[in-house]
Amino acid sequence: MTSQTLVGPGLTQAEVDDRIARGQANHAPDANARSLGDIVRTNTFTWFNGLIGSLWVLMLVVAPWQDALFGFIILANTGIGIVQEYRAARTLAALSVIGAARPVVRRADGDRSVAAADIVLDDLVVLRTGDQFVVDGEILVSDGLEIDESLLTGEADPVDKAVGDTAMSGSFVVAGHGLYRATRVGADSFAAGLTQEAKKFSLTNSELRDSIMRFIRFVSWFLVPVGLLLVVSQLRADIPVKDAVRGAIAGVVTMVPEGLVLLTSIAMAVAVVRLARKRTLVQEMPAVEVLARVDVVCVDKTGTLTAPGMAVRDVVVLDPDAPVAAALGALGASELQPNPTLQAVADGFTRPADWTVLDTVAFSSARKWSAATFADHGSWVLGAPEFLLPDGTASRRQADDLAAGGARVLLLARCSGDAAPSADAGTGPLAPAALVVIDQRLRPDAADTVRYFLDQGVQVKVISGDHPTTAAAIAAQAGVPGAADPVDARGLPTDLAELADVVARHSVFGRVSPSQKRQLVDALHHNGSTVAMTGDGVNDVLALKAADLGIAMGSGAGATRAVAQIVLLDDQFTVMPSVVAEGRRVLGNIERVSDVFLTKSVYATIVSFMTGVFAVAFPFLPRHLSLVSALTIGIPAFFLALMPNAERFRPGFFRRVMIFAIPAGVITAAASFAAYLVATWATYDGSAAAKVDATTALFIVSLAVLIESARPLNALRLAIVAAMAGCYVAVLVVPPLSRFFALELQADADRLWAVGIGLLGAALVIVAGRLSDRWRRT
């Protein structure tokens, strides 16, 4: 039913300019964007930067500046983090402009498509199926207008909107079309207020980063007591106060894997930029990590497995006396914004001049039909045969047979009752007139993409609103396992446990309502799956929101792009393997570099504790630890974090890292401390030379940790390891470097003890690494 109030021609340009000047435009803060200043502040003013910065200043006071190298490394790391994140932010901003919704406003000079930010107070905004409300407003025209407010209220049932009703930004149109006047714009709108609270920039909200931060918080509990223990033990050993403070700072700083958090951010930012090159918009940074954890991909048949666009292939006439072509032409032209199916009908049949529309019922994903009443020609319905025809009829059997070939089949029927069809009362009695067969073509890349997912251990579930046999036929062409046994969603159980059992045993679901799509995602979660959902229509919004990762098509409805974490701007399903591979690269590489970072934290904690217990001078100068950390952790980790990595994701990231880091850290600490004690007590008496021995042993064992973390080794990784070893040798033999790092090598056979102990520790690390591999796989 069409209803409207008195509507003017819209604002003039002068009125628009006046409202912009008064700040009445829709300029709401973008909660997903950060300025350069915000990025600099967030990366610079952190708790750990404050702690390490304070220790850096103190170190500059009590020791030569060479011992404060760790501070310069922090500055460099922070600078790299700022540059990478700013680069990613600019890329996101550029792509967001391309993928942003562009509502249509009606102004004095006609309808025009504008950016959401260009809407001003009192603008008239045109509503079409799939459009999202970008400002609050009052409905002026309603033609079968149904609004989904689930993103605001949590209620999934669409709400009918009549003239005079209020609509809130954040809701979206699921059926019909209309017009509304903007009454609240910008920060005053309802969704903008929610956005400020619920959609903060989410760089740090990820399972990976949370695990790392938990470890850092755990280590931080030991910083103060270990620091005090070191100072007291150094003073007990009659070491000067400045040297005692220098040793304590060296031990405390090394315990903190501060670069790991930064490296995680860099890896995610680089992934965003890489995906942007493939025309993939990542709207939330943590989505990069979620990509790696996905083990089920739910795809909508239409627009995902099938190519865009449809065409009428055939019309099977059921009633020879019915004006089939005229009725189809009239129905195709009855909606201002037809969906793709109705557009195919409109393209295939000419609108008859003598069919005047009196009333319409817009298509709804829940009803699966649309209707129109025409002057002198009665009411006609176009929709899914199984929703309009009873089981067992000849027409229904014929429709099912046509659908089994993979085509979309619609029933054209005349309403034979006295009352016109309505959304609430239904169609009434129907007289079937024809079956319309619409072609849908499988995307050329769909089969290869499905094969990739299956090879990677990712299940593919087809969830479609189409007839189950139609969905099954397309799924079979794409190579989806289980396509021969589709499920009609109208018979699905409502109990979550029962539904979870069904979804575990089947791969293709047809005639799925929008609410059932979300329930199927919930059932997969009940089975312990990490779910990605792809979609392009308003019927996919609830499922996209419920999934762990929502992936929208760039040409899809504005509502789907708004709720999805990832938008495929070119609608290319073939990019999905690259998307998943990028997530796995990030997670796999961060796990790889976490091995070396957390091993350092373990050995630093143990060495500091042992120094306190034995009341000896701290075995290293701060510059020694800076050098070893740079050559075995910082520099190689940066390269390792950005290298290709096709390892499949396995849950238990933190547990696996600690299974390796704890024994490796214990061995590293024991070897370096043993080398120090041997040099100090058993061979000669000279703290400077003993520190050189301890540093050499530490480097050899740490290099073995790096080798284990870099496996499987290839030419590039071996080259990185060899380069780091060469740099350390250069420090030992090049006089200026030796003096700078206080690592002057003396020709003394007794010094081979340090090399021998280091090699023994390296062998033990390799053995521990092989053993930990077995435990990590379980």
Short mmCIF file of N, CA, C and O in Angstrom, two decimals, residues 647-704:
data_model
loop_
_atom_site.label_atom_id
_atom_site.label_comp_id
_atom_site.label_asym_id
_atom_site.label_seq_id
_atom_site.Cartn_x
_atom_site.Cartn_y
_atom_site.Cartn_z
N GLU A 647 51.10 -21.90 6.67
CA GLU A 647 50.72 -22.86 7.70
C GLU A 647 49.26 -22.68 8.08
O GLU A 647 48.77 -21.56 8.21
N ARG A 648 48.58 -23.78 8.27
CA ARG A 648 47.19 -23.72 8.71
C ARG A 648 47.13 -23.29 10.17
O ARG A 648 48.00 -23.60 10.97
N PHE A 649 46.06 -22.58 10.48
CA PHE A 649 45.88 -22.13 11.86
C PHE A 649 45.51 -23.31 12.76
O PHE A 649 44.73 -24.18 12.37
N ARG A 650 46.09 -23.32 13.95
CA ARG A 650 45.71 -24.27 14.98
C ARG A 650 45.47 -23.51 16.27
O ARG A 650 46.22 -22.59 16.61
N PRO A 651 44.40 -23.82 16.99
CA PRO A 651 44.15 -23.11 18.24
C PRO A 651 45.23 -23.41 19.27
O PRO A 651 45.97 -24.39 19.16
N GLY A 652 45.33 -22.57 20.28
CA GLY A 652 46.31 -22.77 21.35
C GLY A 652 47.62 -22.08 21.09
O GLY A 652 48.68 -22.60 21.45
N PHE A 653 47.57 -20.89 20.46
CA PHE A 653 48.79 -20.15 20.12
C PHE A 653 49.70 -19.95 21.33
O PHE A 653 50.89 -20.30 21.29
N PHE A 654 49.17 -19.43 22.43
CA PHE A 654 50.01 -19.09 23.57
C PHE A 654 50.63 -20.33 24.20
O PHE A 654 51.80 -20.34 24.58
N ARG A 655 49.85 -21.40 24.28
CA ARG A 655 50.36 -22.64 24.87
C ARG A 655 51.52 -23.18 24.05
O ARG A 655 52.55 -23.59 24.60
N ARG A 656 51.37 -23.17 22.71
CA ARG A 656 52.44 -23.69 21.86
C ARG A 656 53.71 -22.86 21.99
O ARG A 656 54.82 -23.41 22.02
N VAL A 657 53.57 -21.56 22.05
CA VAL A 657 54.75 -20.69 22.16
C VAL A 657 55.48 -20.97 23.47
O VAL A 657 56.71 -21.10 23.50
N MET A 658 54.74 -21.11 24.55
CA MET A 658 55.38 -21.31 25.85
C MET A 658 56.01 -22.71 25.96
O MET A 658 57.00 -22.88 26.67
N ILE A 659 55.43 -23.70 25.26
CA ILE A 659 56.04 -25.04 25.26
C ILE A 659 57.46 -24.97 24.71
O ILE A 659 58.36 -25.70 25.14
N PHE A 660 57.68 -24.07 23.74
CA PHE A 660 59.03 -23.89 23.20
C PHE A 660 59.83 -22.89 24.01
O PHE A 660 61.02 -23.12 24.33
N ALA A 661 59.23 -21.76 24.38
CA ALA A 661 59.98 -20.65 24.99
C ALA A 661 60.54 -21.00 26.36
O ALA A 661 61.65 -20.58 26.70
N ILE A 662 59.79 -21.75 27.16
CA ILE A 662 60.27 -22.04 28.52
C ILE A 662 61.53 -22.91 28.51
O ILE A 662 62.55 -22.52 29.10
N PRO A 663 61.52 -24.09 27.86
CA PRO A 663 62.77 -24.86 27.86
C PRO A 663 63.90 -24.15 27.11
O PRO A 663 65.06 -24.20 27.55
N ALA A 664 63.59 -23.46 26.01
CA ALA A 664 64.64 -22.75 25.29
C ALA A 664 65.21 -21.62 26.14
O ALA A 664 66.42 -21.39 26.16
N GLY A 665 64.34 -20.94 26.88
CA GLY A 665 64.81 -19.87 27.75
C GLY A 665 65.66 -20.38 28.89
O GLY A 665 66.67 -19.77 29.26
N VAL A 666 65.26 -21.52 29.46
CA VAL A 666 66.04 -22.12 30.56
C VAL A 666 67.43 -22.52 30.05
O VAL A 666 68.45 -22.26 30.71
N ILE A 667 67.49 -23.16 28.89
CA ILE A 667 68.79 -23.59 28.32
C ILE A 667 69.66 -22.38 28.02
O ILE A 667 70.87 -22.36 28.32
N THR A 668 69.07 -21.34 27.43
CA THR A 668 69.84 -20.14 27.09
C THR A 668 70.40 -19.47 28.34
O THR A 668 71.58 -19.08 28.39
N ALA A 669 69.55 -19.34 29.37
CA ALA A 669 70.01 -18.73 30.62
C ALA A 669 71.11 -19.57 31.27
O ALA A 669 72.14 -19.03 31.72
N ALA A 670 70.92 -20.89 31.30
CA ALA A 670 71.92 -21.77 31.94
C ALA A 670 73.26 -21.71 31.21
O ALA A 670 74.33 -21.64 31.83
N ALA A 671 73.22 -21.72 29.86
CA ALA A 671 74.46 -21.70 29.09
C ALA A 671 75.22 -20.39 29.28
O ALA A 671 76.44 -20.39 29.52
N SER A 672 74.52 -19.27 29.16
CA SER A 672 75.20 -17.98 29.28
C SER A 672 75.71 -17.75 30.70
O SER A 672 76.83 -17.24 30.90
N PHE A 673 74.93 -18.15 31.69
CA PHE A 673 75.36 -17.95 33.07
C PHE A 673 76.51 -18.89 33.41
O PHE A 673 77.45 -18.53 34.14
N ALA A 674 76.44 -20.13 32.88
CA ALA A 674 77.54 -21.08 33.11
C ALA A 674 78.83 -20.56 32.50
O ALA A 674 79.91 -20.65 33.11
N ALA A 675 78.76 -20.01 31.29
CA ALA A 675 79.95 -19.45 30.66
C ALA A 675 80.53 -18.31 31.50
O ALA A 675 81.75 -18.18 31.64
N TYR A 676 79.65 -17.52 32.07
CA TYR A 676 80.10 -16.41 32.92
C TYR A 676 80.79 -16.93 34.19
O TYR A 676 81.87 -16.45 34.57
N LEU A 677 80.18 -17.92 34.84
CA LEU A 677 80.76 -18.46 36.07
C LEU A 677 82.10 -19.15 35.81
O LEU A 677 83.06 -19.00 36.57
N VAL A 678 82.17 -19.92 34.71
CA VAL A 678 83.42 -20.60 34.37
C VAL A 678 84.52 -19.57 34.13
O VAL A 678 85.66 -19.70 34.64
N ALA A 679 84.19 -18.53 33.39
CA ALA A 679 85.19 -17.50 33.09
C ALA A 679 85.61 -16.75 34.34
O ALA A 679 86.78 -16.38 34.50
N THR A 680 84.68 -16.55 35.25
CA THR A 680 84.98 -15.76 36.46
C THR A 680 85.72 -16.56 37.50
O THR A 680 86.71 -16.09 38.10
N TRP A 681 85.27 -17.81 37.76
CA TRP A 681 85.81 -18.57 38.89
C TRP A 681 86.86 -19.59 38.49
O TRP A 681 87.84 -19.79 39.19
N ALA A 682 86.65 -20.30 37.39
CA ALA A 682 87.51 -21.46 37.09
C ALA A 682 88.72 -21.12 36.25
O ALA A 682 89.73 -21.82 36.32
N THR A 683 88.66 -20.09 35.46
CA THR A 683 89.72 -19.86 34.50
C THR A 683 90.53 -18.63 34.80
O THR A 683 91.75 -18.67 34.88
N TYR A 684 89.91 -17.50 34.95
CA TYR A 684 90.64 -16.27 35.20
C TYR A 684 89.73 -15.31 35.94
O TYR A 684 88.53 -15.52 36.07
N ASP A 685 90.28 -14.25 36.38
CA ASP A 685 89.53 -13.29 37.17
C ASP A 685 89.48 -11.97 36.42
O ASP A 685 90.43 -11.20 36.42
N GLY A 686 88.43 -11.73 35.75
CA GLY A 686 88.31 -10.48 35.01
C GLY A 686 86.89 -10.32 34.54
O GLY A 686 86.44 -11.02 33.63
N SER A 687 86.12 -9.43 35.17
CA SER A 687 84.70 -9.32 34.89
C SER A 687 84.44 -8.90 33.45
O SER A 687 83.49 -9.36 32.82
N ALA A 688 85.27 -8.03 32.86
CA ALA A 688 85.05 -7.60 31.48
C ALA A 688 85.17 -8.77 30.52
O ALA A 688 84.33 -8.97 29.63
N ALA A 689 86.22 -9.58 30.68
CA ALA A 689 86.40 -10.74 29.80
C ALA A 689 85.30 -11.77 30.04
O ALA A 689 84.82 -12.42 29.09
N ALA A 690 84.89 -11.95 31.28
CA ALA A 690 83.82 -12.90 31.58
C ALA A 690 82.52 -12.48 30.91
O ALA A 690 81.75 -13.33 30.43
N LYS A 691 82.27 -11.18 30.85
CA LYS A 691 81.04 -10.70 30.20
C LYS A 691 81.10 -10.95 28.69
O LYS A 691 80.07 -11.23 28.06
N VAL A 692 82.30 -10.85 28.12
CA VAL A 692 82.44 -11.18 26.70
C VAL A 692 82.10 -12.66 26.47
O VAL A 692 81.38 -13.02 25.52
N ASP A 693 82.61 -13.52 27.35
CA ASP A 693 82.32 -14.96 27.23
C ASP A 693 80.82 -15.23 27.38
O ASP A 693 80.22 -16.01 26.61
N ALA A 694 80.21 -14.61 28.38
CA ALA A 694 78.78 -14.81 28.60
C ALA A 694 77.97 -14.34 27.40
O ALA A 694 77.02 -15.00 26.96
N THR A 695 78.38 -13.21 26.82
CA THR A 695 77.67 -12.66 25.66
C THR A 695 77.83 -13.57 24.45
O THR A 695 76.87 -13.81 23.69
N THR A 696 79.04 -14.12 24.26
CA THR A 696 79.26 -15.03 23.13
C THR A 696 78.41 -16.29 23.27
O THR A 696 77.78 -16.74 22.30
N ALA A 697 78.39 -16.87 24.46
CA ALA A 697 77.55 -18.05 24.68
C ALA A 697 76.08 -17.71 24.46
O ALA A 697 75.32 -18.49 23.85
N LEU A 698 75.66 -16.55 24.98
CA LEU A 698 74.27 -16.13 24.81
C LEU A 698 73.92 -15.98 23.33
O LEU A 698 72.86 -16.43 22.89
N PHE A 699 74.83 -15.39 22.56
CA PHE A 699 74.55 -15.20 21.15
C PHE A 699 74.43 -16.54 20.42
O PHE A 699 73.53 -16.74 19.60
N ILE A 700 75.34 -17.47 20.70
CA ILE A 700 75.31 -18.77 20.01
C ILE A 700 74.01 -19.50 20.28
O ILE A 700 73.36 -20.02 19.36
N VAL A 701 73.59 -19.53 21.55
CA VAL A 701 72.35 -20.24 21.89
C VAL A 701 71.14 -19.50 21.32
O VAL A 701 70.20 -20.12 20.80
N SER A 702 71.16 -18.17 21.40
CA SER A 702 70.04 -17.38 20.86
C SER A 702 69.93 -17.56 19.35
O SER A 702 68.82 -17.55 18.79
N LEU A 703 71.06 -17.73 18.68
CA LEU A 703 71.03 -17.97 17.24
C LEU A 703 70.37 -19.32 16.95
O LEU A 703 69.63 -19.46 15.96
N ALA A 704 70.61 -20.30 17.80
CA ALA A 704 69.95 -21.59 17.64
C ALA A 704 68.44 -21.46 17.85
O ALA A 704 67.65 -22.10 17.15
#
